[in-house]
mmCIF file of C-alpha atoms in Angstrom:
data_model
loop_
_atom_site.group_PDB
_atom_site.id
_atom_site.type_symbol
_atom_site.label_atom_id
_atom_site.label_comp_id
_atom_site.label_asym_id
_atom_site.label_seq_id
_atom_site.Cartn_x
_atom_site.Cartn_y
_atom_site.Cartn_z
ATOM 1 C CA UNK A 186 108.584 68.965 79.510
ATOM 2 C CA UNK A 187 110.569 68.389 82.699
ATOM 3 C CA UNK A 188 109.978 70.720 85.683
ATOM 4 C CA UNK A 189 112.922 72.844 86.758
ATOM 5 C CA UNK A 190 114.174 72.489 90.336
ATOM 6 C CA UNK A 191 115.798 75.535 91.930
ATOM 7 C CA UNK A 192 117.303 75.064 95.393
ATOM 8 C CA UNK A 193 118.738 77.468 97.997
ATOM 9 C CA UNK A 194 119.055 80.445 95.691
ATOM 10 C CA UNK A 195 118.680 84.083 96.732
ATOM 11 C CA UNK A 196 116.919 86.583 94.479
ATOM 12 C CA UNK A 197 117.550 90.205 95.491
ATOM 13 C CA UNK A 198 115.871 93.248 93.898
ATOM 14 C CA UNK A 199 114.859 91.221 90.860
ATOM 15 C CA UNK A 200 112.118 92.660 88.637
ATOM 16 C CA UNK A 201 110.012 89.680 87.574
ATOM 17 C CA UNK A 202 107.497 91.906 85.761
ATOM 18 C CA UNK A 203 109.768 91.784 82.711
ATOM 19 C CA UNK A 204 110.788 88.136 82.944
ATOM 20 C CA UNK A 205 108.638 85.888 85.163
ATOM 21 C CA UNK A 206 110.279 83.153 87.236
ATOM 22 C CA UNK A 207 110.703 79.838 85.472
ATOM 23 C CA UNK A 208 107.900 77.365 86.132
ATOM 24 C CA UNK A 209 109.127 74.689 88.490
ATOM 25 C CA UNK A 210 109.887 73.913 92.127
ATOM 26 C CA UNK A 211 111.741 76.441 94.279
ATOM 27 C CA UNK A 212 112.958 75.070 97.604
ATOM 28 C CA UNK A 213 114.881 76.796 100.378
ATOM 29 C CA UNK A 214 115.135 80.023 98.368
ATOM 30 C CA UNK A 215 114.746 83.659 99.381
ATOM 31 C CA UNK A 216 113.181 86.522 97.455
ATOM 32 C CA UNK A 217 114.138 89.941 98.859
ATOM 33 C CA UNK A 218 112.769 93.259 97.560
ATOM 34 C CA UNK A 219 111.584 91.658 94.324
ATOM 35 C CA UNK A 220 108.792 92.961 92.105
ATOM 36 C CA UNK A 221 106.234 90.379 90.952
ATOM 37 C CA UNK A 222 103.408 92.862 90.272
ATOM 38 C CA UNK A 223 100.895 91.416 87.742
ATOM 39 C CA UNK A 224 103.188 88.429 87.130
ATOM 40 C CA UNK A 225 101.878 84.959 86.322
ATOM 41 C CA UNK A 226 103.216 82.537 88.954
ATOM 42 C CA UNK A 227 100.935 79.700 87.861
ATOM 43 C CA UNK A 228 102.091 76.139 88.494
ATOM 44 C CA UNK A 229 105.166 77.214 90.502
ATOM 45 C CA UNK A 230 105.797 75.453 93.808
ATOM 46 C CA UNK A 231 107.443 77.491 96.581
ATOM 47 C CA UNK A 232 108.688 75.296 99.439
ATOM 48 C CA UNK A 233 110.402 76.247 102.723
ATOM 49 C CA UNK A 234 111.171 79.815 101.805
ATOM 50 C CA UNK A 235 110.940 83.502 102.565
ATOM 51 C CA UNK A 236 109.573 86.489 100.666
ATOM 52 C CA UNK A 237 110.813 89.771 102.223
ATOM 53 C CA UNK A 238 109.801 93.239 101.053
ATOM 54 C CA UNK A 239 108.291 91.924 97.817
ATOM 55 C CA UNK A 240 105.553 93.506 95.704
ATOM 56 C CA UNK A 241 103.171 90.717 94.713
ATOM 57 C CA UNK A 242 100.122 92.818 93.787
ATOM 58 C CA UNK A 243 97.638 91.170 91.427
ATOM 59 C CA UNK A 244 99.813 88.081 90.872
ATOM 60 C CA UNK A 245 98.157 85.078 89.172
ATOM 61 C CA UNK A 246 98.299 81.983 91.378
ATOM 62 C CA UNK A 247 96.672 79.215 89.317
ATOM 63 C CA UNK A 248 97.939 75.892 90.733
ATOM 64 C CA UNK A 249 100.690 77.748 92.633
ATOM 65 C CA UNK A 250 101.811 75.978 95.817
ATOM 66 C CA UNK A 251 103.020 77.652 99.015
ATOM 67 C CA UNK A 252 104.434 75.284 101.636
ATOM 68 C CA UNK A 253 106.248 76.500 104.763
ATOM 69 C CA UNK A 254 106.455 80.075 103.480
ATOM 70 C CA UNK A 255 107.176 83.281 105.391
ATOM 71 C CA UNK A 256 105.910 86.553 103.941
ATOM 72 C CA UNK A 257 107.502 89.570 105.648
ATOM 73 C CA UNK A 258 106.935 93.240 104.745
ATOM 74 C CA UNK A 259 105.209 92.250 101.476
ATOM 75 C CA UNK A 260 102.387 93.812 99.431
ATOM 76 C CA UNK A 261 99.992 91.046 98.436
ATOM 77 C CA UNK A 262 97.037 93.028 97.092
ATOM 78 C CA UNK A 263 94.210 91.298 95.255
ATOM 79 C CA UNK A 264 95.589 87.740 95.387
ATOM 80 C CA UNK A 265 93.259 84.769 94.976
ATOM 81 C CA UNK A 266 95.129 82.251 97.114
ATOM 82 C CA UNK A 267 92.248 79.781 96.676
ATOM 83 C CA UNK A 268 93.176 79.367 92.968
ATOM 84 C CA UNK A 269 96.465 77.802 93.981
ATOM 85 C CA UNK A 270 97.456 74.245 94.763
ATOM 86 C CA UNK A 271 96.245 74.313 98.356
ATOM 87 C CA UNK A 272 97.282 70.810 99.333
ATOM 88 C CA UNK A 273 99.529 71.326 102.386
ATOM 89 C CA UNK A 274 99.285 75.141 102.077
ATOM 90 C CA UNK A 275 101.351 76.641 104.884
ATOM 91 C CA UNK A 276 102.304 80.306 105.183
ATOM 92 C CA UNK A 277 102.657 83.024 107.792
ATOM 93 C CA UNK A 278 102.384 86.765 107.204
ATOM 94 C CA UNK A 279 104.256 89.456 109.160
ATOM 95 C CA UNK A 280 103.763 93.166 108.463
ATOM 96 C CA UNK A 281 102.063 92.493 105.131
ATOM 97 C CA UNK A 282 99.306 94.223 103.192
ATOM 98 C CA UNK A 283 96.803 91.642 101.934
ATOM 99 C CA UNK A 284 93.890 93.941 101.071
ATOM 100 C CA UNK A 285 91.291 92.597 98.620
ATOM 101 C CA UNK A 286 92.786 89.083 98.694
ATOM 102 C CA UNK A 287 90.800 85.872 99.075
ATOM 103 C CA UNK A 288 91.302 82.654 101.018
ATOM 104 C CA UNK A 289 87.854 81.305 100.034
ATOM 105 C CA UNK A 290 87.239 77.736 101.298
ATOM 106 C CA UNK A 291 90.884 77.199 102.282
ATOM 107 C CA UNK A 292 92.233 75.333 105.285
ATOM 108 C CA UNK A 293 94.396 77.793 107.204
ATOM 109 C CA UNK A 294 94.639 76.050 110.558
ATOM 110 C CA UNK A 295 97.235 77.631 112.861
ATOM 111 C CA UNK A 296 98.107 80.350 110.328
ATOM 112 C CA UNK A 297 99.605 83.545 111.747
ATOM 113 C CA UNK A 298 98.899 87.052 110.554
ATOM 114 C CA UNK A 299 101.009 89.583 112.477
ATOM 115 C CA UNK A 300 100.930 93.380 112.193
ATOM 116 C CA UNK A 301 99.148 93.071 108.856
ATOM 117 C CA UNK A 302 96.406 94.875 106.980
ATOM 118 C CA UNK A 303 93.635 92.545 105.820
ATOM 119 C CA UNK A 304 91.019 95.023 104.577
ATOM 120 C CA UNK A 305 88.229 93.435 102.548
ATOM 121 C CA UNK A 306 89.900 90.013 102.638
ATOM 122 C CA UNK A 307 87.525 87.122 101.943
ATOM 123 C CA UNK A 308 87.600 84.348 104.561
ATOM 124 C CA UNK A 309 84.263 82.839 103.467
ATOM 125 C CA UNK A 310 84.062 79.116 104.362
ATOM 126 C CA UNK A 311 87.712 79.190 105.470
ATOM 127 C CA UNK A 312 88.996 77.027 108.326
ATOM 128 C CA UNK A 313 90.906 79.392 110.614
ATOM 129 C CA UNK A 314 91.022 77.059 113.624
ATOM 130 C CA UNK A 315 93.776 78.120 116.037
ATOM 131 C CA UNK A 316 94.730 81.016 113.742
ATOM 132 C CA UNK A 317 96.450 84.044 115.253
ATOM 133 C CA UNK A 318 95.585 87.565 114.125
ATOM 134 C CA UNK A 319 98.049 89.735 116.046
ATOM 135 C CA UNK A 320 97.561 93.490 115.649
ATOM 136 C CA UNK A 321 95.726 93.179 112.321
ATOM 137 C CA UNK A 322 93.290 95.567 110.654
ATOM 138 C CA UNK A 323 90.308 93.501 109.450
ATOM 139 C CA UNK A 324 88.149 96.342 108.101
ATOM 140 C CA UNK A 325 85.343 94.871 105.952
ATOM 141 C CA UNK A 326 86.938 91.403 105.951
ATOM 142 C CA UNK A 327 84.300 88.789 105.158
ATOM 143 C CA UNK A 328 83.652 85.999 107.648
ATOM 144 C CA UNK A 329 80.760 83.769 106.554
ATOM 145 C CA UNK A 330 80.552 80.072 107.434
ATOM 146 C CA UNK A 331 84.106 80.515 108.689
ATOM 147 C CA UNK A 332 85.618 78.290 111.363
ATOM 148 C CA UNK A 333 87.308 80.513 113.944
ATOM 149 C CA UNK A 334 87.407 77.975 116.777
ATOM 150 C CA UNK A 335 90.274 78.757 119.178
ATOM 151 C CA UNK A 336 91.409 81.622 116.934
ATOM 152 C CA UNK A 337 93.111 84.534 118.684
ATOM 153 C CA UNK A 338 91.896 87.999 117.664
ATOM 154 C CA UNK A 339 92.614 89.743 120.989
ATOM 155 C CA UNK A 340 94.906 92.406 119.525
ATOM 156 C CA UNK A 341 93.170 92.850 116.172
ATOM 157 C CA UNK A 342 90.577 95.460 115.311
ATOM 158 C CA UNK A 343 87.872 96.657 112.899
ATOM 159 C CA UNK A 344 86.454 93.167 112.400
ATOM 160 C CA UNK A 345 82.792 92.361 111.990
ATOM 161 C CA UNK A 346 82.041 88.709 112.700
ATOM 162 C CA UNK A 347 78.508 87.392 113.042
ATOM 163 C CA UNK A 348 78.497 84.675 115.738
ATOM 164 C CA UNK A 349 75.421 83.068 114.152
ATOM 165 C CA UNK A 350 77.133 82.815 110.758
ATOM 166 C CA UNK A 351 80.463 81.413 111.956
ATOM 167 C CA UNK A 352 81.880 78.836 114.346
ATOM 168 C CA UNK A 353 83.693 80.811 117.060
ATOM 169 C CA UNK A 354 83.800 78.397 120.004
ATOM 170 C CA UNK A 355 86.756 79.194 122.305
ATOM 171 C CA UNK A 356 87.941 82.037 120.025
ATOM 172 C CA UNK A 357 89.674 84.822 121.922
ATOM 173 C CA UNK A 358 88.666 88.480 121.689
ATOM 174 C CA UNK A 359 89.343 91.595 123.774
ATOM 175 C CA UNK A 360 87.474 94.746 124.685
ATOM 176 C CA UNK A 361 86.485 97.033 123.052
ATOM 177 C CA UNK A 362 87.053 95.297 119.681
ATOM 178 C CA UNK A 363 84.719 92.457 120.727
ATOM 179 C CA UNK A 364 81.874 94.826 119.795
ATOM 180 C CA UNK A 365 82.651 93.686 116.222
ATOM 181 C CA UNK A 366 80.737 90.508 117.066
ATOM 182 C CA UNK A 367 77.549 92.564 117.274
ATOM 183 C CA UNK A 368 77.892 94.645 114.077
ATOM 184 C CA UNK A 369 75.776 92.264 112.005
ATOM 185 C CA UNK A 370 72.821 92.799 114.357
ATOM 186 C CA UNK A 371 72.556 96.555 113.748
ATOM 187 C CA UNK A 372 72.201 97.318 117.456
ATOM 188 C CA UNK A 373 73.573 100.214 119.462
ATOM 189 C CA UNK A 374 75.897 99.583 122.390
ATOM 190 C CA UNK A 375 76.576 102.432 124.809
#
């Protein structure tokens, strides 16, 4: 069966929970205020595109590709991004809720998370070199064997990152949030 190719189309206030998007390649499109909750987006390729104000909670992402994607004001709860087609994965997140999502073992070099909530997100074995976390809540986010070299976390908060468990050379932190580097050691700082 031939893959569908959808180019430069705008989807506004579409409810995909009743009728999922057609499997294929979407390029240069925009999804605004759409509902994808619990939808199966497997084997769809999203290229050079924007999701704005979308509900993407618990979406299935088996072999799904995201390349040059902007997520703005979206709910992305419980997504397993690592199940997707991660070759050339490229996305930025602005004012999004990504709680309980996972980027396990992904390469996210230079990714930007701005004004976002990343509670209990799994970054285990993820390459976050040169990543920017601007004003992000990282409560109970998991960083184990994570590469955070040259990452910028100066304006983020509630993180707990064990320096002995992660590569953090030249990463940028600020006071008082930098105390999150000591949480794993169960020590008291006064």
